[in-house]
Amino acid sequence: MTGKEIVKLIVTLVIGFILSSAFDHYKSIQSNNDSILVSNEKLEQFDKRITKLEDDNRKLGDIYVTRREFTVIVDNLNTTLKRVDDNILKLTEKFYESQGKK
């Protein structure tokens, strides 16, 4: 082997090393790019979920109670309204009694 052939082989090896390193670097960048795209899609899905939950929260109103708590509240209101009705009935009876005495 002559000096020129050795230089050609070294240059070929260096160029091959550079090309293989560049290709490996490109594959690494492509892999990172793919994982970034997947992460971006997941972030968009989370953003959509958060937006939907915020919209649902706005639709709920200020107070949210369970069905059992709601039933207790309604029963208490019914009891209170029954007492009011009874008191109104007593007052109207007293009013009509007092009107009849005069």
Coordinates of N, CA and C in Angstrom, one line a residue:
M1 N 0.8 -1.2 0.0 CA 0.0 0.0 0.0 C 0.9 1.2 0.0
T2 N 0.5 2.1 -0.8 CA 1.2 3.4 -0.9 C 0.6 4.4 0.0
G3 N 1.3 5.5 0.1 CA 0.8 6.6 1.0 C -0.5 7.1 0.5
K4 N -0.7 7.2 -0.9 CA -1.9 7.8 -1.4 C -3.1 6.8 -1.1
E5 N -2.9 5.5 -1.2 CA -3.9 4.6 -0.9 C -4.3 4.7 0.6
I6 N -3.3 4.8 1.5 CA -3.6 4.9 2.9 C -4.4 6.2 3.2
V7 N -4.0 7.3 2.6 CA -4.7 8.6 2.7 C -6.2 8.4 2.3
K8 N -6.4 7.7 1.1 CA -7.7 7.5 0.6 C -8.5 6.7 1.5
L9 N -7.9 5.6 2.1 CA -8.6 4.8 3.1 C -9.0 5.6 4.3
I10 N -8.1 6.4 4.8 CA -8.3 7.2 6.0 C -9.4 8.2 5.7
V11 N -9.4 8.9 4.5 CA -10.4 9.8 4.2 C -11.8 9.1 4.0
T12 N -11.8 7.9 3.4 CA -13.0 7.2 3.3 C -13.5 6.8 4.7
L13 N -12.7 6.4 5.6 CA -13.1 6.0 6.9 C -13.7 7.2 7.7
V14 N -13.0 8.4 7.5 CA -13.5 9.6 8.2 C -14.8 10.0 7.6
I15 N -14.9 10.0 6.3 CA -16.2 10.4 5.7 C -17.3 9.4 6.1
G16 N -17.0 8.1 6.1 CA -18.0 7.1 6.5 C -18.4 7.3 8.0
F17 N -17.4 7.6 8.8 CA -17.7 7.9 10.3 C -18.6 9.1 10.4
I18 N -18.2 10.2 9.6 CA -19.0 11.4 9.7 C -20.5 11.2 9.2
L19 N -20.6 10.4 8.1 CA -21.9 10.1 7.6 C -22.7 9.3 8.5
S20 N -22.1 8.3 9.1 CA -22.8 7.4 10.1 C -23.2 8.2 11.3
S21 N -22.3 9.0 11.8 CA -22.6 9.9 13.0 C -23.8 10.8 12.6
A22 N -23.7 11.4 11.4 CA -24.8 12.3 11.0 C -26.1 11.6 10.9
F23 N -26.1 10.3 10.4 CA -27.3 9.6 10.3 C -27.9 9.2 11.7
D24 N -27.0 8.7 12.6 CA -27.4 8.4 13.9 C -28.0 9.7 14.6
H25 N -27.3 10.8 14.4 CA -27.8 12.0 15.0 C -29.2 12.4 14.4
Y26 N -29.4 12.2 13.1 CA -30.7 12.5 12.5 C -31.7 11.5 13.1
K27 N -31.4 10.2 13.2 CA -32.4 9.3 13.8 C -32.7 9.7 15.2
S28 N -31.7 10.1 16.0 CA -32.0 10.6 17.4 C -32.9 11.8 17.4
I29 N -32.6 12.7 16.5 CA -33.5 13.9 16.4 C -34.9 13.5 15.9
Q30 N -35.0 12.6 15.0 CA -36.3 12.2 14.5 C -37.1 11.5 15.6
S31 N -36.4 10.7 16.4 CA -37.0 10.0 17.5 C -37.5 11.0 18.6
N32 N -36.7 12.0 18.9 CA -37.1 13.1 19.8 C -38.3 13.9 19.2
N33 N -38.2 14.1 17.9 CA -39.3 14.9 17.3 C -40.6 14.1 17.4
D34 N -40.5 12.8 17.2 CA -41.7 11.9 17.3 C -42.3 12.0 18.7
S35 N -41.4 11.9 19.7 CA -41.9 11.9 21.1 C -42.5 13.2 21.4
I36 N -41.9 14.3 20.9 CA -42.4 15.6 21.1 C -43.8 15.8 20.5
L37 N -44.0 15.2 19.3 CA -45.3 15.3 18.7 C -46.4 14.5 19.5
V38 N -46.0 13.3 20.0 CA -46.9 12.5 20.8 C -47.2 13.3 22.1
S39 N -46.2 13.9 22.7 CA -46.5 14.7 23.9 C -47.4 15.8 23.6
N40 N -47.2 16.5 22.5 CA -48.0 17.6 22.1 C -49.5 17.1 21.9
E41 N -49.7 16.0 21.3 CA -51.0 15.4 21.2 C -51.7 15.2 22.5
K42 N -50.9 14.6 23.4 CA -51.4 14.3 24.8 C -51.8 15.6 25.5
L43 N -51.0 16.7 25.3 CA -51.3 17.9 25.9 C -52.5 18.5 25.4
E44 N -52.7 18.4 24.1 CA -54.0 18.9 23.5 C -55.2 18.2 24.0
Q45 N -55.0 16.8 24.2 CA -56.2 16.1 24.8 C -56.5 16.5 26.2
F46 N -55.4 16.7 27.0 CA -55.6 17.2 28.4 C -56.3 18.6 28.3
D47 N -55.8 19.5 27.4 CA -56.4 20.8 27.3 C -57.9 20.7 27.0
K48 N -58.2 19.8 26.1 CA -59.7 19.6 25.7 C -60.5 19.1 26.9
R49 N -59.9 18.2 27.7 CA -60.6 17.7 28.9 C -60.8 18.8 29.9
I50 N -59.7 19.6 30.1 CA -59.8 20.6 31.1 C -60.9 21.6 30.6
T51 N -60.9 22.0 29.4 CA -61.9 22.9 28.8 C -63.3 22.4 29.0
K52 N -63.5 21.1 28.8 CA -64.8 20.4 28.9 C -65.2 20.4 30.4
L53 N -64.3 20.1 31.3 CA -64.6 20.1 32.7 C -64.9 21.5 33.2
E54 N -64.2 22.5 32.7 CA -64.5 23.9 33.1 C -65.9 24.3 32.6
D55 N -66.3 23.9 31.4 CA -67.6 24.2 30.9 C -68.7 23.5 31.7
D56 N -68.4 22.2 32.0 CA -69.4 21.5 32.9 C -69.5 22.1 34.3
N57 N -68.4 22.6 34.8 CA -68.4 23.2 36.1 C -69.2 24.5 36.1
R58 N -69.1 25.3 35.0 CA -69.9 26.5 34.8 C -71.4 26.1 34.8
K59 N -71.7 25.0 34.2 CA -73.1 24.6 34.0 C -73.7 24.1 35.3
L60 N -72.9 23.6 36.2 CA -73.4 23.1 37.5 C -74.1 24.1 38.4
G61 N -73.5 25.3 38.4 CA -74.0 26.3 39.3 C -73.1 26.5 40.4
D62 N -73.6 27.3 41.4 CA -72.7 27.6 42.5 C -72.6 26.5 43.5
I63 N -73.7 25.7 43.7 CA -73.7 24.7 44.7 C -74.1 23.4 44.1
Y64 N -73.3 22.3 44.5 CA -73.6 21.0 44.0 C -73.8 20.1 45.3
V65 N -74.9 19.4 45.3 CA -75.2 18.5 46.4 C -75.5 17.1 45.8
T66 N -75.3 16.1 46.6 CA -75.6 14.7 46.2 C -77.1 14.5 46.2
R67 N -77.5 13.5 45.6 CA -79.0 13.2 45.6 C -79.5 13.0 47.0
R68 N -78.8 12.4 47.9 CA -79.3 12.2 49.3 C -79.4 13.5 50.0
E69 N -78.4 14.4 49.8 CA -78.5 15.7 50.5 C -79.7 16.5 49.9
F70 N -79.9 16.4 48.6 CA -81.0 17.1 47.9 C -82.3 16.6 48.5
T71 N -82.4 15.3 48.7 CA -83.7 14.8 49.2 C -83.9 15.3 50.6
V72 N -82.9 15.4 51.4 CA -83.0 15.9 52.8 C -83.5 17.4 52.8
I73 N -82.9 18.1 51.9 CA -83.2 19.6 51.8 C -84.7 19.7 51.3
V74 N -85.1 18.9 50.3 CA -86.5 19.0 49.9 C -87.5 18.6 51.0
D75 N -87.1 17.5 51.7 CA -88.0 17.1 52.8 C -88.1 18.2 53.9
N76 N -87.0 18.9 54.2 CA -87.0 20.0 55.2 C -87.9 21.1 54.6
L77 N -87.8 21.4 53.4 CA -88.6 22.5 52.8 C -90.1 22.1 52.8
N78 N -90.4 20.9 52.5 CA -91.8 20.4 52.6 C -92.3 20.5 54.0
T79 N -91.5 20.2 55.0 CA -92.0 20.3 56.4 C -92.2 21.7 56.8
T80 N -91.3 22.6 56.3 CA -91.5 24.0 56.6 C -92.7 24.6 56.0
L81 N -92.9 24.2 54.7 CA -94.1 24.7 54.0 C -95.4 24.1 54.6
K82 N -95.4 22.9 55.1 CA -96.6 22.4 55.8 C -96.9 23.2 57.1
R83 N -95.8 23.5 57.8 CA -96.0 24.4 59.0 C -96.6 25.7 58.6
V84 N -96.1 26.3 57.6 CA -96.6 27.6 57.1 C -98.1 27.5 56.7
D85 N -98.4 26.4 56.0 CA -99.8 26.2 55.6 C -100.7 26.1 56.8
D86 N -100.2 25.3 57.8 CA -101.0 25.1 59.1 C -101.2 26.5 59.8
N87 N -100.2 27.3 59.8 CA -100.3 28.6 60.5 C -101.2 29.5 59.7
I88 N -101.2 29.5 58.4 CA -102.1 30.3 57.6 C -103.5 29.8 57.8
L89 N -103.7 28.5 57.9 CA -105.1 28.0 58.1 C -105.6 28.5 59.5
K90 N -104.8 28.4 60.5 CA -105.2 28.8 61.9 C -105.5 30.3 61.9
L91 N -104.6 31.1 61.2 CA -104.9 32.6 61.1 C -106.2 32.9 60.4
T92 N -106.4 32.2 59.3 CA -107.7 32.5 58.5 C -108.9 32.1 59.4
E93 N -108.8 31.0 60.1 CA -109.9 30.5 60.9 C -110.2 31.6 62.0
K94 N -109.1 32.1 62.7 CA -109.2 33.1 63.7 C -109.8 34.4 63.1
F95 N -109.4 34.7 61.9 CA -109.9 35.9 61.2 C -111.4 35.8 61.0
Y96 N -111.8 34.6 60.4 CA -113.3 34.4 60.2 C -114.1 34.3 61.5
E97 N -113.5 33.8 62.5 CA -114.2 33.7 63.8 C -114.4 35.1 64.4
S98 N -113.3 35.9 64.2 CA -113.4 37.3 64.7 C -114.4 38.1 63.9
Q99 N -114.5 37.8 62.6 CA -115.5 38.5 61.8 C -116.9 38.1 62.1
G100 N -117.1 36.9 62.5 CA -118.4 36.4 62.8 C -118.9 36.9 64.1
K101 N -118.1 37.2 65.1 CA -118.4 37.7 66.4 C -118.9 39.2 66.3
K102 N -118.5 39.9 65.3 CA -118.8 41.3 65.2 C -120.1 41.5 64.6

